[in-house]
mmCIF file of C-alpha atoms and ligand atoms in Angstrom:
data_model
loop_
_atom_site.group_PDB
_atom_site.id
_atom_site.type_symbol
_atom_site.label_atom_id
_atom_site.label_comp_id
_atom_site.label_asym_id
_atom_site.label_seq_id
_atom_site.Cartn_x
_atom_site.Cartn_y
_atom_site.Cartn_z
ATOM 1 C CA MET A 41 108.383 82.381 124.458
ATOM 2 C CA ARG A 42 107.292 82.832 128.082
ATOM 3 C CA PRO A 43 104.620 80.574 129.599
ATOM 4 C CA PHE A 44 101.051 81.873 129.451
ATOM 5 C CA LYS A 45 97.539 80.728 130.305
ATOM 6 C CA TYR A 46 95.196 80.037 127.403
ATOM 7 C CA ALA A 47 91.408 80.317 127.529
ATOM 8 C CA ARG A 48 88.798 80.132 124.778
ATOM 9 C CA ALA A 49 86.143 82.824 125.063
ATOM 10 C CA SER A 50 82.528 81.680 124.975
ATOM 11 C CA ASP A 51 80.878 85.076 124.466
ATOM 12 C CA PRO A 52 82.011 88.685 123.995
ATOM 13 C CA THR A 53 81.077 89.913 127.482
ATOM 14 C CA ALA A 54 82.944 87.040 129.141
ATOM 15 C CA ALA A 55 85.971 87.717 126.917
ATOM 16 C CA ALA A 56 86.005 91.406 127.839
ATOM 17 C CA GLY A 57 85.574 90.524 131.522
ATOM 18 C CA ALA A 58 88.458 88.035 131.485
ATOM 19 C CA VAL A 59 90.934 90.475 129.930
ATOM 20 C CA THR A 60 89.749 93.410 132.058
ATOM 21 C CA ALA A 61 90.344 91.348 135.216
ATOM 22 C CA ASN A 62 93.996 90.686 134.390
ATOM 23 C CA PRO A 63 96.245 93.620 133.406
ATOM 24 C CA GLN A 64 98.663 91.122 131.763
ATOM 25 C CA ALA A 65 96.011 89.389 129.635
ATOM 26 C CA LYS A 66 95.444 89.939 125.902
ATOM 27 C CA PHE A 67 92.917 88.898 123.291
ATOM 28 C CA LEU A 68 94.091 86.472 120.619
ATOM 29 C CA ALA A 69 92.513 86.617 117.160
ATOM 30 C CA GLY A 70 94.405 85.413 114.051
ATOM 31 C CA GLY A 71 97.665 85.680 115.992
ATOM 32 C CA THR A 72 99.625 86.934 112.969
ATOM 33 C CA ASN A 73 100.957 89.951 114.832
ATOM 34 C CA LEU A 74 100.615 89.058 118.507
ATOM 35 C CA LEU A 75 102.318 85.664 118.334
ATOM 36 C CA ASP A 76 105.275 87.112 116.393
ATOM 37 C CA LEU A 77 105.664 89.793 119.052
ATOM 38 C CA MET A 78 105.513 87.177 121.819
ATOM 39 C CA LYS A 79 108.181 85.076 120.108
ATOM 40 C CA GLU A 80 110.399 88.180 119.936
ATOM 41 C CA ASP A 81 109.715 88.839 123.642
ATOM 42 C CA VAL A 82 108.263 92.260 122.780
ATOM 43 C CA GLU A 83 104.781 91.398 124.079
ATOM 44 C CA ARG A 84 104.636 89.389 127.309
ATOM 45 C CA PRO A 85 101.022 88.513 128.159
ATOM 46 C CA ASN A 86 100.599 85.889 130.886
ATOM 47 C CA GLU A 87 97.112 84.980 129.596
ATOM 48 C CA LEU A 88 95.580 84.800 126.119
ATOM 49 C CA VAL A 89 91.829 84.882 125.640
ATOM 50 C CA ASP A 90 91.130 83.291 122.263
ATOM 51 C CA LEU A 91 88.356 85.051 120.338
ATOM 52 C CA THR A 92 88.278 82.848 117.277
ATOM 53 C CA ARG A 93 85.116 80.907 118.227
ATOM 54 C CA LEU A 94 83.064 84.057 118.834
ATOM 55 C CA LYS A 95 80.290 84.702 116.345
ATOM 56 C CA LEU A 96 81.635 88.061 115.272
ATOM 57 C CA THR A 97 82.308 87.215 111.651
ATOM 58 C CA GLU A 98 79.164 88.531 110.030
ATOM 59 C CA ILE A 99 79.223 91.171 107.282
ATOM 60 C CA ARG A 100 75.736 92.627 106.909
ATOM 61 C CA ARG A 101 73.686 95.655 105.943
ATOM 62 C CA ILE A 102 72.754 98.169 108.653
ATOM 63 C CA ARG A 103 70.828 101.496 108.388
ATOM 64 C CA GLY A 104 72.113 102.456 104.950
ATOM 65 C CA GLY A 105 75.593 101.114 105.604
ATOM 66 C CA VAL A 106 77.404 97.874 106.364
ATOM 67 C CA SER A 107 78.651 96.280 109.585
ATOM 68 C CA ILE A 108 81.799 94.171 109.420
ATOM 69 C CA GLY A 109 82.455 91.676 112.204
ATOM 70 C CA ALA A 110 85.748 92.119 114.045
ATOM 71 C CA LEU A 111 86.490 88.414 113.659
ATOM 72 C CA ALA A 112 85.794 88.302 109.914
ATOM 73 C CA THR A 113 89.044 87.618 108.120
ATOM 74 C CA ASN A 114 90.642 90.195 105.882
ATOM 75 C CA THR A 115 90.106 87.836 102.934
ATOM 76 C CA ASP A 116 86.384 87.355 103.574
ATOM 77 C CA THR A 117 85.935 91.087 104.071
ATOM 78 C CA ALA A 118 87.778 92.112 100.914
ATOM 79 C CA ASN A 119 85.846 89.560 98.830
ATOM 80 C CA HIS A 120 82.386 90.158 100.246
ATOM 81 C CA PRO A 121 79.937 91.436 97.583
ATOM 82 C CA LEU A 122 78.663 94.231 99.878
ATOM 83 C CA ILE A 123 82.219 95.516 100.304
ATOM 84 C CA ARG A 124 83.356 95.040 96.723
ATOM 85 C CA ARG A 125 80.291 96.794 95.366
ATOM 86 C CA ASN A 126 79.845 99.635 97.868
ATOM 87 C CA TYR A 127 83.351 100.165 99.291
ATOM 88 C CA PRO A 128 85.875 99.153 96.626
ATOM 89 C CA LEU A 129 88.433 101.400 98.368
ATOM 90 C CA LEU A 130 88.332 99.057 101.359
ATOM 91 C CA THR A 131 88.777 95.969 99.197
ATOM 92 C CA GLN A 132 91.770 97.571 97.476
ATOM 93 C CA ALA A 133 93.379 98.591 100.772
ATOM 94 C CA ILE A 134 92.988 95.149 102.342
ATOM 95 C CA VAL A 135 94.328 93.367 99.277
ATOM 96 C CA ALA A 136 97.346 95.700 99.250
ATOM 97 C CA GLY A 137 98.361 94.305 102.666
ATOM 98 C CA ALA A 138 100.424 91.289 103.674
ATOM 99 C CA SER A 139 99.932 88.107 101.576
ATOM 100 C CA GLY A 140 97.058 85.777 100.708
ATOM 101 C CA GLN A 141 97.976 83.366 103.497
ATOM 102 C CA LEU A 142 98.192 86.119 106.100
ATOM 103 C CA ARG A 143 94.927 87.710 105.003
ATOM 104 C CA ASN A 144 93.231 84.316 105.404
ATOM 105 C CA MET A 145 94.234 84.329 109.089
ATOM 106 C CA ALA A 146 94.221 88.050 109.899
ATOM 107 C CA THR A 147 91.013 89.470 111.349
ATOM 108 C CA ASN A 148 89.651 92.991 111.009
ATOM 109 C CA GLY A 149 89.945 93.746 114.747
ATOM 110 C CA GLY A 150 93.525 92.493 114.867
ATOM 111 C CA ASN A 151 94.396 94.442 111.732
ATOM 112 C CA LEU A 152 93.274 97.715 113.315
ATOM 113 C CA LEU A 153 95.414 96.933 116.356
ATOM 114 C CA GLN A 154 98.576 95.751 114.639
ATOM 115 C CA ARG A 155 101.647 97.364 116.103
ATOM 116 C CA THR A 156 104.330 99.455 114.468
ATOM 117 C CA ARG A 157 107.056 97.906 112.322
ATOM 118 C CA CYS A 158 109.753 100.218 113.750
ATOM 119 C CA GLN A 159 112.814 97.966 113.857
ATOM 120 C CA TYR A 160 113.859 99.294 117.276
ATOM 121 C CA PHE A 161 110.482 98.307 118.706
ATOM 122 C CA TYR A 162 111.201 94.699 117.695
ATOM 123 C CA ASP A 163 114.792 94.678 119.002
ATOM 124 C CA THR A 164 114.697 94.241 122.767
ATOM 125 C CA ALA A 165 118.390 95.199 123.006
ATOM 126 C CA MET A 166 117.538 98.752 121.852
ATOM 127 C CA PRO A 167 115.848 101.617 123.700
ATOM 128 C CA CYS A 168 112.198 102.128 122.783
ATOM 129 C CA ASN A 169 109.645 104.274 124.615
ATOM 130 C CA LYS A 170 106.778 102.368 123.027
ATOM 131 C CA ARG A 171 108.005 98.979 124.238
ATOM 132 C CA GLU A 172 109.488 100.194 127.545
ATOM 133 C CA PRO A 173 108.386 103.706 128.495
ATOM 134 C CA GLY A 174 111.210 105.950 129.647
ATOM 135 C CA THR A 175 114.052 104.112 127.894
ATOM 136 C CA GLY A 176 114.362 106.560 124.968
ATOM 137 C CA CYS A 177 113.732 106.315 121.241
ATOM 138 C CA GLY A 178 116.294 104.384 119.203
ATOM 139 C CA ALA A 179 114.920 105.684 115.922
ATOM 140 C CA ARG A 180 114.975 109.427 116.678
ATOM 141 C CA GLU A 181 118.730 109.646 116.021
ATOM 142 C CA GLY A 182 119.039 106.177 114.465
ATOM 143 C CA LEU A 183 117.964 104.702 111.135
ATOM 144 C CA ASN A 184 114.612 106.346 110.515
ATOM 145 C CA ARG A 185 114.009 105.830 106.803
ATOM 146 C CA ILE A 186 110.578 104.193 107.324
ATOM 147 C CA HIS A 187 109.452 106.529 110.104
ATOM 148 C CA ALA A 188 107.019 109.433 110.471
ATOM 149 C CA ILE A 189 107.130 112.853 108.865
ATOM 150 C CA LEU A 190 103.874 114.153 110.377
ATOM 151 C CA GLY A 191 102.592 114.306 113.944
ATOM 152 C CA TRP A 192 105.581 112.657 115.616
ATOM 153 C CA SER A 193 106.954 113.579 119.045
ATOM 154 C CA GLU A 194 110.424 113.485 120.589
ATOM 155 C CA LYS A 195 109.228 110.374 122.453
ATOM 156 C CA CYS A 196 108.374 108.350 119.328
ATOM 157 C CA VAL A 197 108.660 108.720 115.555
ATOM 158 C CA ALA A 198 107.031 105.408 114.591
ATOM 159 C CA THR A 199 104.359 104.971 111.924
ATOM 160 C CA TYR A 200 101.169 102.955 111.994
ATOM 161 C CA PRO A 201 101.822 100.246 109.380
ATOM 162 C CA GLY A 202 98.336 99.029 108.377
ATOM 163 C CA ASP A 203 96.482 99.500 105.092
ATOM 164 C CA MET A 204 92.875 98.637 105.895
ATOM 165 C CA ALA A 205 92.580 101.461 108.445
ATOM 166 C CA ASN A 206 93.582 104.086 105.877
ATOM 167 C CA ALA A 207 90.493 103.223 103.857
ATOM 168 C CA LEU A 208 88.330 103.073 106.996
ATOM 169 C CA TYR A 209 89.389 106.642 107.862
ATOM 170 C CA ALA A 210 88.418 107.814 104.379
ATOM 171 C CA LEU A 211 85.047 106.063 104.713
ATOM 172 C CA GLU A 212 84.430 107.537 108.204
ATOM 173 C CA ALA A 213 83.918 104.164 109.843
ATOM 174 C CA VAL A 214 82.873 103.726 113.469
ATOM 175 C CA VAL A 215 84.325 101.056 115.771
ATOM 176 C CA ARG A 216 81.844 99.265 118.029
ATOM 177 C CA VAL A 217 83.402 97.942 121.239
ATOM 178 C CA ARG A 218 82.257 96.036 124.327
ATOM 179 C CA GLY A 219 83.799 96.306 127.774
ATOM 180 C CA ALA A 220 83.492 94.377 131.042
ATOM 181 C CA GLY A 221 79.907 93.849 132.213
ATOM 182 C CA GLY A 222 78.696 94.153 128.613
ATOM 183 C CA ARG A 223 79.154 97.960 128.424
ATOM 184 C CA GLU A 224 79.037 99.054 124.767
ATOM 185 C CA ARG A 225 80.358 102.188 123.122
ATOM 186 C CA THR A 226 81.291 103.411 119.673
ATOM 187 C CA ILE A 227 84.474 105.204 118.669
ATOM 188 C CA PRO A 228 84.656 107.244 115.443
ATOM 189 C CA ILE A 229 87.624 105.833 113.555
ATOM 190 C CA ASP A 230 89.371 109.201 113.511
ATOM 191 C CA GLU A 231 89.558 109.013 117.324
ATOM 192 C CA PHE A 232 90.592 105.374 117.476
ATOM 193 C CA HIS A 233 94.383 105.570 117.021
ATOM 194 C CA ARG A 234 96.529 108.111 118.874
ATOM 195 C CA LEU A 235 99.470 110.327 118.061
ATOM 196 C CA PRO A 236 102.506 109.448 120.203
ATOM 197 C CA GLY A 237 102.781 112.631 122.312
ATOM 198 C CA GLU A 238 104.139 111.804 125.754
ATOM 199 C CA THR A 239 102.613 108.292 125.843
ATOM 200 C CA PRO A 240 103.720 106.353 122.753
ATOM 201 C CA GLU A 241 103.103 103.083 124.578
ATOM 202 C CA ARG A 242 99.365 103.679 123.951
ATOM 203 C CA ASP A 243 98.532 103.089 120.292
ATOM 204 C CA THR A 244 94.774 103.602 120.594
ATOM 205 C CA ASN A 245 92.012 104.977 122.812
ATOM 206 C CA LEU A 246 90.687 101.508 123.634
ATOM 207 C CA GLU A 247 90.664 100.716 127.342
ATOM 208 C CA HIS A 248 92.375 97.528 128.502
ATOM 209 C CA GLY A 249 89.840 94.703 128.117
ATOM 210 C CA GLU A 250 87.612 96.447 125.586
ATOM 211 C CA LEU A 251 86.742 94.076 122.767
ATOM 212 C CA ILE A 252 86.178 95.271 119.206
ATOM 213 C CA GLU A 253 82.959 93.640 118.024
ATOM 214 C CA ALA A 254 82.402 95.310 114.686
ATOM 215 C CA ILE A 255 83.397 98.097 112.349
ATOM 216 C CA GLU A 256 80.478 100.026 110.911
ATOM 217 C CA LEU A 257 80.608 101.794 107.568
ATOM 218 C CA PRO A 258 78.075 104.520 106.807
ATOM 219 C CA GLY A 259 76.561 104.701 103.314
ATOM 220 C CA SER A 260 79.134 106.038 100.893
ATOM 221 C CA SER A 261 78.942 108.198 97.794
ATOM 222 C CA PHE A 262 82.532 107.314 96.875
ATOM 223 C CA ALA A 263 82.074 103.887 95.312
ATOM 224 C CA LYS A 264 82.569 105.156 91.748
ATOM 225 C CA ASN A 265 85.604 107.345 92.337
ATOM 226 C CA SER A 266 88.106 106.005 94.830
ATOM 227 C CA HIS A 267 91.594 104.560 94.741
ATOM 228 C CA TYR A 268 94.073 103.055 97.193
ATOM 229 C CA LEU A 269 97.712 103.571 96.256
ATOM 230 C CA LYS A 270 100.501 101.915 98.217
ATOM 231 C CA VAL A 271 104.172 102.649 97.574
ATOM 232 C CA ARG A 272 106.606 100.114 99.049
ATOM 233 C CA ASP A 273 110.094 98.747 98.650
ATOM 234 C CA ARG A 274 108.898 95.653 96.778
ATOM 235 C CA ALA A 275 105.705 94.767 94.995
ATOM 236 C CA SER A 276 104.219 92.485 97.656
ATOM 237 C CA TYR A 277 104.638 91.407 101.241
ATOM 238 C CA ALA A 278 105.933 94.798 102.356
ATOM 239 C CA PHE A 279 104.557 97.638 104.438
ATOM 240 C CA ALA A 280 103.818 101.057 102.959
ATOM 241 C CA LEU A 281 106.504 103.697 102.740
ATOM 242 C CA VAL A 282 103.652 105.965 101.761
ATOM 243 C CA ALA A 283 100.033 105.081 101.040
ATOM 244 C CA VAL A 284 97.065 107.179 99.948
ATOM 245 C CA ALA A 285 93.364 106.405 100.305
ATOM 246 C CA ALA A 286 91.673 108.844 97.920
ATOM 247 C CA ALA A 287 87.966 109.227 97.293
ATOM 248 C CA LEU A 288 85.973 111.796 95.360
ATOM 249 C CA GLU A 289 82.339 112.650 94.862
ATOM 250 C CA LEU A 290 82.086 114.279 91.458
ATOM 251 C CA ASP A 291 79.368 116.324 89.831
ATOM 252 C CA ARG A 292 80.019 116.665 86.092
ATOM 253 C CA GLY A 293 83.755 117.060 86.587
ATOM 254 C CA THR A 294 83.558 119.237 89.718
ATOM 255 C CA ILE A 295 84.581 117.872 93.104
ATOM 256 C CA ARG A 296 81.682 118.031 95.568
ATOM 257 C CA GLN A 297 83.635 116.381 98.363
ATOM 258 C CA ALA A 298 86.929 114.557 98.774
ATOM 259 C CA ARG A 299 88.730 112.278 101.192
ATOM 260 C CA VAL A 300 92.508 112.143 101.393
ATOM 261 C CA VAL A 301 94.067 109.826 103.978
ATOM 262 C CA LEU A 302 97.811 109.214 104.119
ATOM 263 C CA GLY A 303 99.392 106.001 105.388
ATOM 264 C CA GLY A 304 103.009 105.303 106.318
ATOM 265 C CA VAL A 305 103.678 108.908 107.340
ATOM 266 C CA ALA A 306 102.400 109.178 110.926
ATOM 267 C CA HIS A 307 101.601 107.265 114.114
ATOM 268 C CA LYS A 308 98.016 106.923 112.850
ATOM 269 C CA PRO A 309 96.323 107.129 109.465
ATOM 270 C CA TRP A 310 96.629 110.832 108.611
ATOM 271 C CA ARG A 311 93.468 112.360 107.241
ATOM 272 C CA SER A 312 94.292 115.649 105.543
ATOM 273 C CA ARG A 313 91.159 117.738 105.972
ATOM 274 C CA GLU A 314 93.107 120.697 104.562
ATOM 275 C CA ALA A 315 93.736 118.829 101.306
ATOM 276 C CA GLU A 316 90.069 117.810 101.221
ATOM 277 C CA ALA A 317 88.978 121.435 101.700
ATOM 278 C CA ALA A 318 91.382 122.541 98.972
ATOM 279 C CA LEU A 319 89.727 120.091 96.558
ATOM 280 C CA SER A 320 86.130 120.962 97.349
ATOM 281 C CA GLY A 321 84.425 122.857 94.506
ATOM 282 C CA LYS A 322 87.469 122.555 92.218
ATOM 283 C CA PRO A 323 87.554 120.867 88.826
ATOM 284 C CA ALA A 324 88.827 117.290 88.926
ATOM 285 C CA SER A 325 92.103 118.114 87.216
ATOM 286 C CA GLU A 326 95.776 117.393 87.680
ATOM 287 C CA GLU A 327 96.330 121.014 88.709
ATOM 288 C CA SER A 328 93.759 120.786 91.536
ATOM 289 C CA PHE A 329 95.340 117.527 92.698
ATOM 290 C CA ARG A 330 98.838 119.057 92.722
ATOM 291 C CA GLN A 331 97.621 121.938 94.852
ATOM 292 C CA ALA A 332 95.963 119.516 97.279
ATOM 293 C CA ALA A 333 99.172 117.455 97.510
ATOM 294 C CA GLU A 334 101.168 120.577 98.469
ATOM 295 C CA VAL A 335 98.627 121.355 101.186
ATOM 296 C CA ALA A 336 98.662 117.772 102.500
ATOM 297 C CA PHE A 337 102.402 117.869 103.188
ATOM 298 C CA LYS A 338 102.864 121.517 104.154
ATOM 299 C CA ASP A 339 103.460 120.639 107.844
ATOM 300 C CA ALA A 340 105.760 117.666 107.156
ATOM 301 C CA LYS A 341 108.889 117.506 109.332
ATOM 302 C CA PRO A 342 111.166 114.828 107.938
ATOM 303 C CA LEU A 343 113.826 113.106 110.033
ATOM 304 C CA ALA A 344 117.452 112.500 108.989
ATOM 305 C CA HIS A 345 116.709 109.619 106.598
ATOM 306 C CA ASN A 346 113.146 110.037 105.396
ATOM 307 C CA GLY A 347 113.062 113.375 103.563
ATOM 308 C CA TYR A 348 112.225 111.413 100.405
ATOM 309 C CA LYS A 349 108.750 110.708 101.825
ATOM 310 C CA VAL A 350 107.644 114.307 101.290
ATOM 311 C CA GLU A 351 108.069 114.322 97.502
ATOM 312 C CA LEU A 352 107.040 110.668 97.233
ATOM 313 C CA GLY A 353 103.926 111.425 99.258
ATOM 314 C CA LYS A 354 102.943 114.404 97.107
ATOM 315 C CA ARG A 355 103.321 112.394 93.921
ATOM 316 C CA ALA A 356 101.344 109.533 95.449
ATOM 317 C CA VAL A 357 98.492 111.908 96.349
ATOM 318 C CA VAL A 358 98.352 113.255 92.796
ATOM 319 C CA ARG A 359 98.421 109.784 91.284
ATOM 320 C CA ALA A 360 95.806 108.380 93.664
ATOM 321 C CA LEU A 361 93.459 111.296 92.949
ATOM 322 C CA MET A 362 94.047 110.980 89.187
ATOM 323 C CA ARG A 363 93.113 107.316 89.364
ATOM 324 C CA ALA A 364 90.120 107.980 91.608
ATOM 325 C CA SER A 365 88.793 110.622 89.226
ATOM 326 C CA LYS A 366 89.874 108.717 86.111
ATOM 327 C CA VAL A 367 91.348 111.960 84.769
ATOM 328 C CA GLY A 368 93.406 111.288 81.638
ATOM 329 C CA GLY A 369 92.218 107.668 81.670
ATOM 330 C CA ALA A 370 94.358 107.057 84.803
HETATM 331 C C1 FAD B 601 104.925 89.381 107.128
HETATM 332 C C2 FAD B 601 103.742 90.246 107.388
HETATM 333 C C3 FAD B 601 103.409 91.235 106.480
HETATM 334 C C4 FAD B 601 102.301 92.045 106.718
HETATM 335 N N1 FAD B 601 101.993 93.039 105.831
HETATM 336 C C5 FAD B 601 100.945 93.865 106.079
HETATM 337 C C6 FAD B 601 100.622 94.929 105.211
HETATM 338 O O1 FAD B 601 101.302 95.158 104.207
HETATM 339 N N2 FAD B 601 99.545 95.709 105.520
HETATM 340 C C7 FAD B 601 98.781 95.487 106.638
HETATM 341 O O2 FAD B 601 97.826 96.222 106.880
HETATM 342 N N3 FAD B 601 99.094 94.494 107.486
HETATM 343 C C8 FAD B 601 100.141 93.703 107.231
HETATM 344 N N4 FAD B 601 100.439 92.703 108.101
HETATM 345 C C9 FAD B 601 99.770 92.692 109.398
HETATM 346 C C10 FAD B 601 98.609 91.781 109.443
HETATM 347 O O3 FAD B 601 97.599 92.292 108.639
HETATM 348 C C11 FAD B 601 98.205 91.776 110.914
HETATM 349 O O4 FAD B 601 99.155 90.990 111.582
HETATM 350 C C12 FAD B 601 96.823 91.214 111.128
HETATM 351 O O5 FAD B 601 95.849 91.983 110.487
HETATM 352 C C13 FAD B 601 96.497 91.119 112.596
HETATM 353 O O6 FAD B 601 95.280 90.429 112.743
HETATM 354 P P1 FAD B 601 95.189 89.150 113.691
HETATM 355 O O7 FAD B 601 93.770 88.739 113.691
HETATM 356 O O8 FAD B 601 96.176 88.127 113.308
HETATM 357 O O9 FAD B 601 95.567 89.836 115.079
HETATM 358 P P2 FAD B 601 96.334 89.234 116.336
HETATM 359 O O10 FAD B 601 97.775 89.086 116.033
HETATM 360 O O11 FAD B 601 95.605 88.058 116.892
HETATM 361 O O12 FAD B 601 96.105 90.435 117.352
HETATM 362 C C14 FAD B 601 96.711 91.695 117.151
HETATM 363 C C15 FAD B 601 96.338 92.585 118.334
HETATM 364 O O13 FAD B 601 94.960 92.894 118.305
HETATM 365 C C16 FAD B 601 94.319 92.513 119.528
HETATM 366 N N5 FAD B 601 92.986 92.078 119.122
HETATM 367 C C17 FAD B 601 92.709 91.201 118.124
HETATM 368 N N6 FAD B 601 91.365 91.142 117.926
HETATM 369 C C18 FAD B 601 90.804 91.988 118.821
HETATM 370 C C19 FAD B 601 89.460 92.397 119.090
HETATM 371 N N7 FAD B 601 88.412 91.913 118.400
HETATM 372 N N8 FAD B 601 89.247 93.314 120.072
HETATM 373 C C20 FAD B 601 90.282 93.835 120.759
HETATM 374 N N9 FAD B 601 91.580 93.481 120.550
HETATM 375 C C21 FAD B 601 91.823 92.581 119.582
HETATM 376 C C22 FAD B 601 95.209 91.431 120.119
HETATM 377 O O14 FAD B 601 95.086 91.373 121.525
HETATM 378 C C23 FAD B 601 96.589 91.929 119.687
HETATM 379 O O15 FAD B 601 97.030 92.930 120.576
HETATM 380 C C24 FAD B 601 101.522 91.860 107.878
HETATM 381 C C25 FAD B 601 101.852 90.836 108.797
HETATM 382 C C26 FAD B 601 102.949 90.038 108.558
HETATM 383 C C27 FAD B 601 103.277 88.980 109.557
HETATM 384 S S1 SF4 B 602 110.068 105.317 117.016
HETATM 385 FE FE1 SF4 B 602 108.705 104.666 118.667
HETATM 386 S S2 SF4 B 602 108.630 102.466 118.363
HETATM 387 FE FE2 SF4 B 602 110.476 103.179 117.299
HETATM 388 S S3 SF4 B 602 112.150 103.167 118.801
HETATM 389 FE FE3 SF4 B 602 111.257 105.161 118.903
HETATM 390 S S4 SF4 B 602 109.795 104.934 120.589
HETATM 391 FE FE4 SF4 B 602 110.231 102.894 119.877
#
């Protein structure tokens, strides 16, 4: 690991100011992703601003919804009564990730910003446009079994690996951030992560030095009928090959509105508004869910080794919607 300066932030504005002032500085939260990347020499900050003493851990009611502190751990968030009762989809998604020990350390802000698990990104001997812009993409013609089938570019075919964000997209969360000088703004979650395009080195639309303070969830009508399904190579401690955050608002067996967000298939959580539109007004039945699954993957462009994700993804959508709607006792 390279030498770096360490500072403990005393308040959010000072933390944002310190990182903004130094282009090589980074925030440190639970460290479960950043420190691994530093050990692998993938990330090379020369200064870490430690956020862990900031009072951004609160989970509380706001205007009909709930605000979740960026520094609350994944464990505390998943177990909080307000989340379990009102947003069970979020609890399920968080618990599907990592392991108990990691979730005890991992924070919500850090989880949103975790970096791809593309193996070429981690291997500094290989070309990678995300790690070193302009060097090429090792995965495009390499081993791309875990990579994207939607929204990728010739510059990068990586996927976003997280689980929690898939549920946050379905719940239409908003990310509250603070920049240097105390400037605040909010970012709708759908605009938070980016597709790779020509600049895969930028994962999100956060500016350098902007601190995530909280994630806000609006009131939700999906508490009764939602399900998070994660398909992976082994039952725990593995990232999603395909994941589905499904949520339905039902009126006597008819779908009033739906949310379908796919994980493990694109550079960001992939909300399929087309699948949602296809479900609206339809009976909550296996046939409706199959039609929605076809729509969700109609634009999929698999790479050499990940064609299996298309069929797997469709089946996962159907199963997640069956479980959300409890059709057939699923
Ligand atoms: C073996 C293993 C398995 C895992 N499996 C899964 C899984 O299946 N599903 C899943 O979703 N995750 C998984 N994870 C990822 C884990 O959830 C993340 O590493 C964790 O959530 C990151 O949170 P952190 O607080 O440790 O972030 P850190 O590592 O401290 O930071 C990550 C990034 O976020 C930035 N950052 C942190 N907080 C803020 C903030 N408030 N504002 C602005 N920037 C900030 C940091 O500068 C850094 O760039 C796994 C991790 C490991 C090591
Ligand atoms: S897919 Fe993206 S992260 Fe992976 S090697 Fe290509 S550019 Fe790098």
